[in-house]
């Protein structure tokens, strides 16, 4: 096992946790939770997301540090174009996650604490749209990294 293998393992552990968690939330939890009344549904989402977002911070650290280290070890100039594209799309994903963390996420928590279900639903919608966006570019990024599409 080389350092590169270890870094790749840590990188993929972060990717699986983040993208897999978003897929589960979007494709499984969201349709099942939509049958609940707003108070139960929004309280459930705060409980789910407070745990998931902690895992996402860990994934962001793993993906960024391992990806950046692999890139620097090979050298930016020698890295395949796909790696540069991955750096770009990965940075966009991290920026979108940070936006969620600093804007709609505190709005959702405070609206739920005030039992203002209309405001909570608006904040939740903002999170859902951005998680959907990140899920889509996450899947595209996995394709760019693995499919050998010549980029
Ligand atoms: C934050 C910036 C990122 C950087 C700098 C980065 C960099 C890298 C590097 C250098 C590799 C090694 C490629 C190889 O050994 O062939 C790699 C592999 C990989 N990365 Fe990233 N990455 C980043 C973000 C992401 C994100 C956000 C995803 C997915 C959502 C992702 C998915 C993958 C996958 C699936 C591989 C395995 C490719 C393979 O071994 O063929 N990366 N990444």
PDB file of C-alpha atoms and ligand atoms in Angstrom:
ATOM      1  CA  UNK A   1       0.000   0.000   0.000  1.00  0.00           C
ATOM      2  CA  UNK A   2       1.382   3.403  -0.992  1.00  0.00           C
ATOM      3  CA  UNK A   3       0.603   6.858   0.457  1.00  0.00           C
ATOM      4  CA  UNK A   4      -1.467   7.468  -2.694  1.00  0.00           C
ATOM      5  CA  UNK A   5      -3.656   4.413  -1.937  1.00  0.00           C
ATOM      6  CA  UNK A   6      -4.214   5.619   1.619  1.00  0.00           C
ATOM      7  CA  UNK A   7      -5.104   9.144   0.428  1.00  0.00           C
ATOM      8  CA  UNK A   8      -7.467   7.690  -2.186  1.00  0.00           C
ATOM      9  CA  UNK A   9      -9.160   5.574   0.494  1.00  0.00           C
ATOM     10  CA  UNK A  10      -9.695   8.637   2.731  1.00  0.00           C
ATOM     11  CA  UNK A  11     -10.890  10.654  -0.296  1.00  0.00           C
ATOM     12  CA  UNK A  12     -13.453   8.022  -1.265  1.00  0.00           C
ATOM     13  CA  UNK A  13     -14.601   7.549   2.351  1.00  0.00           C
ATOM     14  CA  UNK A  14     -15.494  11.257   2.309  1.00  0.00           C
ATOM     15  CA  UNK A  15     -17.130  11.052  -1.148  1.00  0.00           C
ATOM     16  CA  UNK A  16     -19.257   8.015  -0.217  1.00  0.00           C
ATOM     17  CA  UNK A  17     -20.404   9.620   3.058  1.00  0.00           C
ATOM     18  CA  UNK A  18     -21.318  12.966   1.486  1.00  0.00           C
ATOM     19  CA  UNK A  19     -22.813  11.922  -1.871  1.00  0.00           C
ATOM     20  CA  UNK A  20     -24.400   8.743  -0.438  1.00  0.00           C
ATOM     21  CA  UNK A  21     -25.968  10.732   2.406  1.00  0.00           C
ATOM     22  CA  UNK A  22     -27.406  13.290  -0.027  1.00  0.00           C
ATOM     23  CA  UNK A  23     -28.818  10.507  -2.228  1.00  0.00           C
ATOM     24  CA  UNK A  24     -30.432   8.818   0.793  1.00  0.00           C
ATOM     25  CA  UNK A  25     -31.911  12.135   1.990  1.00  0.00           C
ATOM     26  CA  UNK A  26     -33.214  13.083  -1.438  1.00  0.00           C
ATOM     27  CA  UNK A  27     -34.412   9.755  -2.811  1.00  0.00           C
ATOM     28  CA  UNK A  28     -35.539   7.892   0.335  1.00  0.00           C
ATOM     29  CA  UNK A  29     -36.103  10.137   3.360  1.00  0.00           C
ATOM     30  CA  UNK A  30     -37.705  13.097   1.572  1.00  0.00           C
ATOM     31  CA  UNK A  31     -40.572  11.169  -0.110  1.00  0.00           C
ATOM     32  CA  UNK A  32     -41.230   9.175   3.090  1.00  0.00           C
ATOM     33  CA  UNK A  33     -41.170  12.324   5.300  1.00  0.00           C
ATOM     34  CA  UNK A  34     -43.484  14.250   2.936  1.00  0.00           C
ATOM     35  CA  UNK A  35     -46.430  12.252   4.323  1.00  0.00           C
ATOM     36  CA  UNK A  36     -45.912  13.827   7.796  1.00  0.00           C
ATOM     37  CA  UNK A  37     -47.575  17.058   8.950  1.00  0.00           C
ATOM     38  CA  UNK A  38     -45.228  20.130   8.784  1.00  0.00           C
ATOM     39  CA  UNK A  39     -44.419  20.268  12.535  1.00  0.00           C
ATOM     40  CA  UNK A  40     -43.332  16.602  12.671  1.00  0.00           C
ATOM     41  CA  UNK A  41     -41.631  16.725   9.278  1.00  0.00           C
ATOM     42  CA  UNK A  42     -39.585  19.861   9.968  1.00  0.00           C
ATOM     43  CA  UNK A  43     -38.542  18.730  13.458  1.00  0.00           C
ATOM     44  CA  UNK A  44     -37.459  15.408  11.901  1.00  0.00           C
ATOM     45  CA  UNK A  45     -35.371  17.247   9.278  1.00  0.00           C
ATOM     46  CA  UNK A  46     -33.605  19.361  11.923  1.00  0.00           C
ATOM     47  CA  UNK A  47     -32.686  16.166  13.790  1.00  0.00           C
ATOM     48  CA  UNK A  48     -31.517  14.423  10.608  1.00  0.00           C
ATOM     49  CA  UNK A  49     -29.587  17.368   9.152  1.00  0.00           C
ATOM     50  CA  UNK A  50     -27.837  18.326  12.391  1.00  0.00           C
ATOM     51  CA  UNK A  51     -26.286  14.846  12.393  1.00  0.00           C
ATOM     52  CA  UNK A  52     -25.684  14.673   8.640  1.00  0.00           C
ATOM     53  CA  UNK A  53     -24.074  18.136   8.384  1.00  0.00           C
ATOM     54  CA  UNK A  54     -21.511  17.140  11.041  1.00  0.00           C
ATOM     55  CA  UNK A  55     -20.601  14.170   8.829  1.00  0.00           C
ATOM     56  CA  UNK A  56     -20.432  16.494   5.800  1.00  0.00           C
ATOM     57  CA  UNK A  57     -17.907  18.762   7.591  1.00  0.00           C
ATOM     58  CA  UNK A  58     -15.775  15.663   8.231  1.00  0.00           C
ATOM     59  CA  UNK A  59     -16.164  14.612   4.584  1.00  0.00           C
ATOM     60  CA  UNK A  60     -15.220  18.094   3.340  1.00  0.00           C
ATOM     61  CA  UNK A  61     -12.035  17.938   5.449  1.00  0.00           C
ATOM     62  CA  UNK A  62     -11.185  14.403   4.229  1.00  0.00           C
ATOM     63  CA  UNK A  63     -11.928  15.148   0.555  1.00  0.00           C
ATOM     64  CA  UNK A  64     -10.145  18.513   0.540  1.00  0.00           C
ATOM     65  CA  UNK A  65      -7.009  17.436   2.416  1.00  0.00           C
ATOM     66  CA  UNK A  66      -6.602  14.074   0.627  1.00  0.00           C
ATOM     67  CA  UNK A  67      -7.488  15.480  -2.832  1.00  0.00           C
ATOM     68  CA  UNK A  68      -5.245  18.513  -2.374  1.00  0.00           C
ATOM     69  CA  UNK A  69      -2.353  16.347  -1.142  1.00  0.00           C
ATOM     70  CA  UNK A  70      -2.646  13.918  -4.088  1.00  0.00           C
ATOM     71  CA  UNK A  71      -2.720  16.874  -6.493  1.00  0.00           C
ATOM     72  CA  UNK A  72       0.302  18.601  -4.926  1.00  0.00           C
ATOM     73  CA  UNK A  73       2.316  15.332  -4.786  1.00  0.00           C
ATOM     74  CA  UNK A  74       1.864  14.820  -8.544  1.00  0.00           C
ATOM     75  CA  UNK A  75       2.172  18.541  -9.297  1.00  0.00           C
ATOM     76  CA  UNK A  76      -0.523  20.804 -10.746  1.00  0.00           C
ATOM     77  CA  UNK A  77       1.253  20.949 -14.099  1.00  0.00           C
ATOM     78  CA  UNK A  78       1.424  17.137 -14.419  1.00  0.00           C
ATOM     79  CA  UNK A  79      -2.067  16.396 -13.106  1.00  0.00           C
ATOM     80  CA  UNK A  80      -4.620  15.138 -15.671  1.00  0.00           C
ATOM     81  CA  UNK A  81      -7.325  17.638 -16.700  1.00  0.00           C
ATOM     82  CA  UNK A  82      -9.943  15.498 -14.906  1.00  0.00           C
ATOM     83  CA  UNK A  83      -8.209  16.242 -11.586  1.00  0.00           C
ATOM     84  CA  UNK A  84      -8.352  20.001 -12.245  1.00  0.00           C
ATOM     85  CA  UNK A  85     -12.048  19.722 -13.144  1.00  0.00           C
ATOM     86  CA  UNK A  86     -12.600  17.727  -9.922  1.00  0.00           C
ATOM     87  CA  UNK A  87     -10.872  20.499  -7.951  1.00  0.00           C
ATOM     88  CA  UNK A  88     -13.252  23.023  -9.566  1.00  0.00           C
ATOM     89  CA  UNK A  89     -16.496  21.046  -9.069  1.00  0.00           C
ATOM     90  CA  UNK A  90     -15.407  19.956  -5.572  1.00  0.00           C
ATOM     91  CA  UNK A  91     -14.781  23.602  -4.622  1.00  0.00           C
ATOM     92  CA  UNK A  92     -18.240  24.571  -5.947  1.00  0.00           C
ATOM     93  CA  UNK A  93     -19.813  21.760  -3.852  1.00  0.00           C
ATOM     94  CA  UNK A  94     -17.988  22.932  -0.722  1.00  0.00           C
ATOM     95  CA  UNK A  95     -19.050  26.569  -1.351  1.00  0.00           C
ATOM     96  CA  UNK A  96     -22.706  25.484  -1.771  1.00  0.00           C
ATOM     97  CA  UNK A  97     -22.513  23.449   1.444  1.00  0.00           C
ATOM     98  CA  UNK A  98     -21.035  26.430   3.317  1.00  0.00           C
ATOM     99  CA  UNK A  99     -23.840  28.648   2.001  1.00  0.00           C
ATOM    100  CA  UNK A 100     -26.401  26.123   3.320  1.00  0.00           C
ATOM    101  CA  UNK A 101     -24.572  26.009   6.657  1.00  0.00           C
ATOM    102  CA  UNK A 102     -24.479  29.785   7.114  1.00  0.00           C
ATOM    103  CA  UNK A 103     -27.868  30.867   5.582  1.00  0.00           C
ATOM    104  CA  UNK A 104     -30.887  28.515   5.341  1.00  0.00           C
ATOM    105  CA  UNK A 105     -29.698  26.049   8.032  1.00  0.00           C
ATOM    106  CA  UNK A 106     -29.700  28.552  10.973  1.00  0.00           C
ATOM    107  CA  UNK A 107     -32.957  30.000   9.556  1.00  0.00           C
ATOM    108  CA  UNK A 108     -34.525  26.514   9.623  1.00  0.00           C
ATOM    109  CA  UNK A 109     -33.384  25.833  13.203  1.00  0.00           C
ATOM    110  CA  UNK A 110     -34.611  29.162  14.547  1.00  0.00           C
ATOM    111  CA  UNK A 111     -37.962  28.932  12.692  1.00  0.00           C
ATOM    112  CA  UNK A 112     -38.520  25.410  14.086  1.00  0.00           C
ATOM    113  CA  UNK A 113     -37.591  26.627  17.605  1.00  0.00           C
ATOM    114  CA  UNK A 114     -40.198  29.453  17.241  1.00  0.00           C
ATOM    115  CA  UNK A 115     -42.704  26.963  15.762  1.00  0.00           C
ATOM    116  CA  UNK A 116     -42.996  29.225  12.707  1.00  0.00           C
ATOM    117  CA  UNK A 117     -43.753  26.398  10.277  1.00  0.00           C
ATOM    118  CA  UNK A 118     -44.226  28.642   7.228  1.00  0.00           C
ATOM    119  CA  UNK A 119     -40.737  30.194   7.629  1.00  0.00           C
ATOM    120  CA  UNK A 120     -39.275  26.763   8.410  1.00  0.00           C
ATOM    121  CA  UNK A 121     -40.774  25.342   5.194  1.00  0.00           C
ATOM    122  CA  UNK A 122     -39.203  28.194   3.160  1.00  0.00           C
ATOM    123  CA  UNK A 123     -35.764  27.569   4.734  1.00  0.00           C
ATOM    124  CA  UNK A 124     -36.127  23.799   4.219  1.00  0.00           C
ATOM    125  CA  UNK A 125     -36.964  24.384   0.571  1.00  0.00           C
ATOM    126  CA  UNK A 126     -33.758  26.430   0.182  1.00  0.00           C
ATOM    127  CA  UNK A 127     -31.750  23.570   1.690  1.00  0.00           C
ATOM    128  CA  UNK A 128     -33.496  20.937  -0.458  1.00  0.00           C
ATOM    129  CA  UNK A 129     -32.764  22.796  -3.721  1.00  0.00           C
ATOM    130  CA  UNK A 130     -29.087  23.244  -2.869  1.00  0.00           C
ATOM    131  CA  UNK A 131     -28.659  19.663  -1.681  1.00  0.00           C
ATOM    132  CA  UNK A 132     -30.245  18.538  -4.977  1.00  0.00           C
ATOM    133  CA  UNK A 133     -27.750  20.719  -6.884  1.00  0.00           C
ATOM    134  CA  UNK A 134     -24.799  19.336  -4.894  1.00  0.00           C
ATOM    135  CA  UNK A 135     -26.038  15.767  -5.394  1.00  0.00           C
ATOM    136  CA  UNK A 136     -26.141  16.348  -9.163  1.00  0.00           C
ATOM    137  CA  UNK A 137     -22.638  17.832  -9.383  1.00  0.00           C
ATOM    138  CA  UNK A 138     -21.385  15.191  -6.925  1.00  0.00           C
ATOM    139  CA  UNK A 139     -22.534  12.448  -9.317  1.00  0.00           C
ATOM    140  CA  UNK A 140     -21.081  14.322 -12.313  1.00  0.00           C
ATOM    141  CA  UNK A 141     -17.777  14.688 -10.402  1.00  0.00           C
ATOM    142  CA  UNK A 142     -17.638  10.939  -9.707  1.00  0.00           C
ATOM    143  CA  UNK A 143     -18.191  10.415 -13.449  1.00  0.00           C
ATOM    144  CA  UNK A 144     -15.410  12.878 -14.346  1.00  0.00           C
ATOM    145  CA  UNK A 145     -13.055  11.137 -11.885  1.00  0.00           C
ATOM    146  CA  UNK A 146     -13.763   7.584 -13.046  1.00  0.00           C
ATOM    147  CA  UNK A 147     -15.195   7.330 -16.568  1.00  0.00           C
ATOM    148  CA  UNK A 148     -12.070   8.351 -18.520  1.00  0.00           C
ATOM    149  CA  UNK A 149     -14.071  10.734 -20.693  1.00  0.00           C
ATOM    150  CA  UNK A 150     -10.918  12.403 -21.964  1.00  0.00           C
ATOM    151  CA  UNK A 151     -11.189  15.517 -19.820  1.00  0.00           C
TER     152      UNK A 151
HETATM  153  C1  LIG B   1     -12.096  19.322  -3.399  1.00  0.00           C
HETATM  154  C2  LIG B   1     -11.354  19.113  -4.395  1.00  0.00           C
HETATM  155  C3  LIG B   1     -10.907  17.776  -4.913  1.00  0.00           C
HETATM  156  C4  LIG B   1      -9.640  17.477  -5.291  1.00  0.00           C
HETATM  157  C5  LIG B   1      -8.441  18.414  -5.236  1.00  0.00           C
HETATM  158  C6  LIG B   1      -9.631  16.109  -5.755  1.00  0.00           C
HETATM  159  C7  LIG B   1      -8.517  15.432  -6.220  1.00  0.00           C
HETATM  160  C8  LIG B   1      -8.446  14.092  -6.503  1.00  0.00           C
HETATM  161  C9  LIG B   1      -7.276  13.361  -6.873  1.00  0.00           C
HETATM  162  C10 LIG B   1      -5.895  13.994  -7.043  1.00  0.00           C
HETATM  163  C11 LIG B   1      -7.612  12.064  -7.063  1.00  0.00           C
HETATM  164  C12 LIG B   1      -6.681  10.882  -7.435  1.00  0.00           C
HETATM  165  C13 LIG B   1      -7.025  10.381  -8.796  1.00  0.00           C
HETATM  166  C14 LIG B   1      -6.282   9.127  -9.169  1.00  0.00           C
HETATM  167  O1  LIG B   1      -5.528   8.575  -8.373  1.00  0.00           O
HETATM  168  O2  LIG B   1      -6.493   8.707 -10.312  1.00  0.00           O
HETATM  169  C15 LIG B   1      -9.038  11.945  -6.824  1.00  0.00           C
HETATM  170  C16 LIG B   1      -9.786  10.788  -6.948  1.00  0.00           C
HETATM  171  C17 LIG B   1     -11.142  10.728  -6.909  1.00  0.00           C
HETATM  172  N1  LIG B   1     -11.998  11.759  -6.579  1.00  0.00           N
HETATM  173 FE1  LIG B   1     -11.456  13.686  -6.113  1.00  0.00          FE
HETATM  174  N2  LIG B   1     -10.884  15.600  -5.668  1.00  0.00           N
HETATM  175  C18 LIG B   1     -11.704  16.577  -5.146  1.00  0.00           C
HETATM  176  C19 LIG B   1     -13.058  16.448  -4.906  1.00  0.00           C
HETATM  177  C20 LIG B   1     -13.823  15.343  -5.238  1.00  0.00           C
HETATM  178  C21 LIG B   1     -15.255  15.265  -5.116  1.00  0.00           C
HETATM  179  C22 LIG B   1     -16.122  16.395  -4.567  1.00  0.00           C
HETATM  180  C23 LIG B   1     -15.642  14.033  -5.571  1.00  0.00           C
HETATM  181  C24 LIG B   1     -16.989  13.419  -5.704  1.00  0.00           C
HETATM  182  C25 LIG B   1     -18.101  13.951  -5.342  1.00  0.00           C
HETATM  183  C26 LIG B   1     -14.448  13.325  -5.957  1.00  0.00           C
HETATM  184  C27 LIG B   1     -14.429  12.031  -6.444  1.00  0.00           C
HETATM  185  C28 LIG B   1     -13.288  11.302  -6.676  1.00  0.00           C
HETATM  186  C29 LIG B   1     -13.270   9.906  -7.085  1.00  0.00           C
HETATM  187  C30 LIG B   1     -14.497   9.013  -7.310  1.00  0.00           C
HETATM  188  C31 LIG B   1     -11.921   9.544  -7.219  1.00  0.00           C
HETATM  189  C32 LIG B   1     -11.354   8.169  -7.626  1.00  0.00           C
HETATM  190  C33 LIG B   1     -10.866   8.207  -9.054  1.00  0.00           C
HETATM  191  C34 LIG B   1      -9.967   7.026  -9.406  1.00  0.00           C
HETATM  192  O3  LIG B   1      -9.240   6.517  -8.570  1.00  0.00           O
HETATM  193  O4  LIG B   1     -10.000   6.657 -10.586  1.00  0.00           O
HETATM  194  N3  LIG B   1     -13.364  14.153  -5.741  1.00  0.00           N
HETATM  195  N4  LIG B   1      -9.526  13.201  -6.482  1.00  0.00           N
END
